[in-house]
XYZ file of C-alpha atoms in Angstrom:
220
model
C 0.093 0.158 0.000
C 1.443 3.626 -0.669
C 2.378 5.722 2.086
C -0.809 8.291 3.031
C -0.426 11.831 1.309
C -1.701 15.275 2.958
C -1.056 17.895 1.029
C -3.021 22.011 1.577
C -4.001 24.147 -0.704
C -4.035 27.553 1.460
C -3.843 31.586 0.234
C -5.782 34.527 0.652
C -9.624 34.504 -1.311
C -8.806 35.566 -4.847
C -5.085 33.663 -4.866
C -7.574 31.282 -7.492
C -5.549 27.799 -5.364
C -9.333 26.492 -5.655
C -8.991 26.156 -9.570
C -6.413 23.845 -9.371
C -7.686 21.021 -6.923
C -9.515 19.486 -10.274
C -6.391 19.133 -12.574
C -4.520 18.436 -8.890
C -7.358 14.992 -8.387
C -7.342 14.177 -11.895
C -3.882 13.784 -11.853
C -2.732 12.013 -9.114
C -6.239 9.199 -10.374
C -4.213 9.087 -13.510
C -1.235 7.996 -11.294
C -3.254 5.527 -9.831
C -3.821 6.616 -6.578
C -7.449 7.071 -4.253
C -7.907 10.933 -3.447
C -10.093 12.658 -0.743
C -10.945 15.886 -1.179
C -11.370 17.840 1.050
C -11.826 21.480 2.885
C -11.953 23.957 5.696
C -13.510 24.487 7.537
C -15.575 21.697 6.407
C -15.262 18.225 5.421
C -17.907 16.934 7.951
C -20.951 16.917 9.202
C -20.224 18.799 11.774
C -17.509 20.915 10.188
C -20.203 22.201 7.244
C -22.135 23.502 9.687
C -19.676 25.422 11.943
C -18.203 26.524 8.618
C -21.279 27.878 8.650
C -21.135 29.688 11.378
C -18.214 30.957 10.949
C -18.554 32.649 7.548
C -20.972 34.567 7.996
C -22.217 34.525 12.049
C -20.372 37.796 13.789
C -18.472 36.406 16.000
C -15.517 37.614 18.294
C -12.259 36.081 17.881
C -11.494 33.626 20.448
C -15.105 32.402 19.519
C -14.536 31.895 15.836
C -10.956 30.461 17.306
C -12.490 27.782 18.946
C -15.582 27.436 16.153
C -12.846 26.762 13.709
C -10.141 24.266 15.919
C -13.453 21.950 16.922
C -14.413 21.679 12.710
C -10.868 20.953 12.322
C -10.796 17.994 15.012
C -13.743 16.631 14.209
C -12.245 16.470 10.280
C -9.400 14.654 11.195
C -10.400 12.613 13.272
C -13.315 11.297 10.499
C -11.123 12.290 7.585
C -8.253 12.990 7.337
C -6.944 10.426 9.891
C -8.431 7.667 8.624
C -7.401 8.468 4.960
C -3.716 8.551 5.581
C -3.755 5.444 7.184
C -5.510 3.511 4.918
C -2.740 5.284 2.481
C -4.970 7.661 0.368
C -4.132 10.794 -0.430
C -5.574 14.209 1.061
C -6.001 17.194 -0.942
C -7.053 19.836 1.397
C -8.408 23.305 0.462
C -6.485 25.294 3.731
C -5.909 24.081 7.087
C -4.620 25.657 10.033
C -1.591 27.539 7.641
C -5.525 29.369 6.536
C -6.514 29.706 11.360
C -3.121 31.340 11.799
C -3.223 33.921 8.595
C -6.951 34.930 9.753
C -7.783 34.665 12.993
C -3.823 35.279 13.764
C -2.692 38.096 11.307
C -5.942 39.214 9.256
C -8.011 39.169 13.484
C -5.104 39.884 15.008
C -5.512 36.983 17.775
C -3.354 36.144 20.373
C -1.236 33.269 17.816
C 0.191 31.143 20.344
C -3.174 30.366 22.422
C -3.470 29.979 18.535
C -0.331 26.229 19.114
C -2.104 25.687 22.040
C -5.073 25.283 20.626
C -3.325 23.255 17.949
C -1.275 21.271 19.856
C -4.614 20.687 21.179
C -6.253 19.191 18.044
C -3.208 17.860 16.119
C -0.760 16.251 19.325
C -1.049 13.076 20.571
C 0.109 10.406 17.239
C 1.089 7.607 17.269
C 3.807 6.712 20.025
C 5.796 9.792 19.910
C 3.072 12.655 20.218
C 4.076 14.010 17.163
C 1.709 16.901 15.058
C -0.357 16.582 12.326
C 0.570 18.405 9.622
C 0.934 19.112 5.341
C 3.943 16.809 3.949
C 3.028 19.371 1.631
C 1.533 22.974 1.277
C 0.938 24.732 -1.446
C 1.128 28.674 -0.222
C -1.078 30.939 -3.629
C 0.353 33.893 -3.114
C -1.302 37.379 -4.784
C -0.685 40.884 -4.176
C -4.996 41.442 -2.052
C -5.085 44.201 -4.291
C -4.588 41.996 -7.127
C -6.675 39.111 -5.202
C -9.630 42.226 -4.957
C -9.880 42.556 -8.367
C -10.602 39.344 -8.761
C -12.985 38.765 -6.076
C -15.163 41.895 -7.063
C -19.067 40.750 -8.503
C -18.117 37.104 -8.685
C -20.524 36.297 -6.299
C -22.181 37.478 -2.909
C -19.225 37.523 -0.472
C -18.945 35.561 3.186
C -17.592 37.770 6.415
C -14.600 37.333 5.514
C -13.950 37.874 1.080
C -16.060 41.162 2.520
C -13.301 42.429 4.060
C -11.572 45.064 3.280
C -8.044 45.101 1.340
C -6.064 46.033 4.072
C -6.951 42.699 6.127
C -6.285 40.597 3.598
C -2.610 42.409 3.020
C -2.406 41.362 7.073
C -3.550 37.475 6.222
C -1.007 37.195 3.189
C 2.265 38.339 6.096
C 0.586 36.017 8.232
C 1.056 33.054 5.591
C 4.721 34.570 4.844
C 4.892 33.988 7.918
C 4.122 31.029 8.345
C 6.039 30.160 5.481
C 9.192 31.095 6.649
C 8.739 29.268 10.269
C 8.283 25.992 8.109
C 10.681 26.914 4.796
C 10.715 23.501 4.025
C 6.770 21.709 4.137
C 5.800 25.139 2.492
C 6.087 25.837 -1.429
C 5.345 29.069 -2.451
C 3.394 29.657 -5.972
C 3.483 32.988 -8.516
C 0.162 33.228 -8.360
C -0.262 36.069 -10.387
C 0.250 33.745 -13.536
C -1.820 32.483 -16.411
C -3.715 29.643 -14.536
C -1.743 27.947 -17.158
C 1.440 29.277 -15.819
C 0.427 28.756 -11.982
C -0.763 24.941 -12.493
C 3.274 23.824 -13.761
C 4.215 25.675 -11.164
C 2.098 23.015 -9.063
C 3.406 20.223 -10.917
C 6.429 21.181 -10.890
C 6.821 20.928 -7.371
C 4.557 17.877 -6.607
C 7.496 16.679 -8.908
C 10.573 18.448 -6.718
C 8.943 17.954 -3.983
C 8.370 13.654 -4.205
C 4.763 13.226 -4.249
C 4.822 12.597 -8.215
C 6.714 10.930 -10.261
C 7.677 12.688 -13.241
C 5.584 12.076 -15.269
C 5.559 13.032 -20.058
C 2.614 14.061 -19.620
C 0.107 15.988 -16.829
C -3.329 15.342 -16.435
C -5.629 18.381 -16.583
């Protein structure tokens, strides 16, 4: 059985990360891998309910962070860990890095407390008590001003998407800090390029990090 692989896609709203999930899923399936595609907050019935509250209801940053980590715990227990134990590829649209970027940097919440919640929710794996983290995180980096242009008129925004550009500058800085603190896990994707150029970066990164063997053709 193949070893489980946990891949996450991160970036501010409008960076275009989610638009490449179909191609990533197809690429891994073409190599014979079973793929579990999911998202955060969400991924289970309970977590999806909590997602609706987080995205739509006004609340203080502590309440928001507790709900996000509660959803994450259920997601890990019900979906992520079982999939990794089976040897599946887990493709997750956002994970804990988003919490540090949005609730921490964006909302100004205490990152030390977020780190404590991270340990509680993602720690204790195996005899060594390891912290569950993605094997590879693709960070779609885009200037907040460009992201705002892309989002304009796309759909009715949730409470985060409707934030001013300064909020997203803080979020982007939060992602940059998170990437700097865990450089071996992160791959920066220049999301300002064309869709095809961005996809090429994604595929190249997956091969370079050993997630995929080189192939003559790519699934699109």
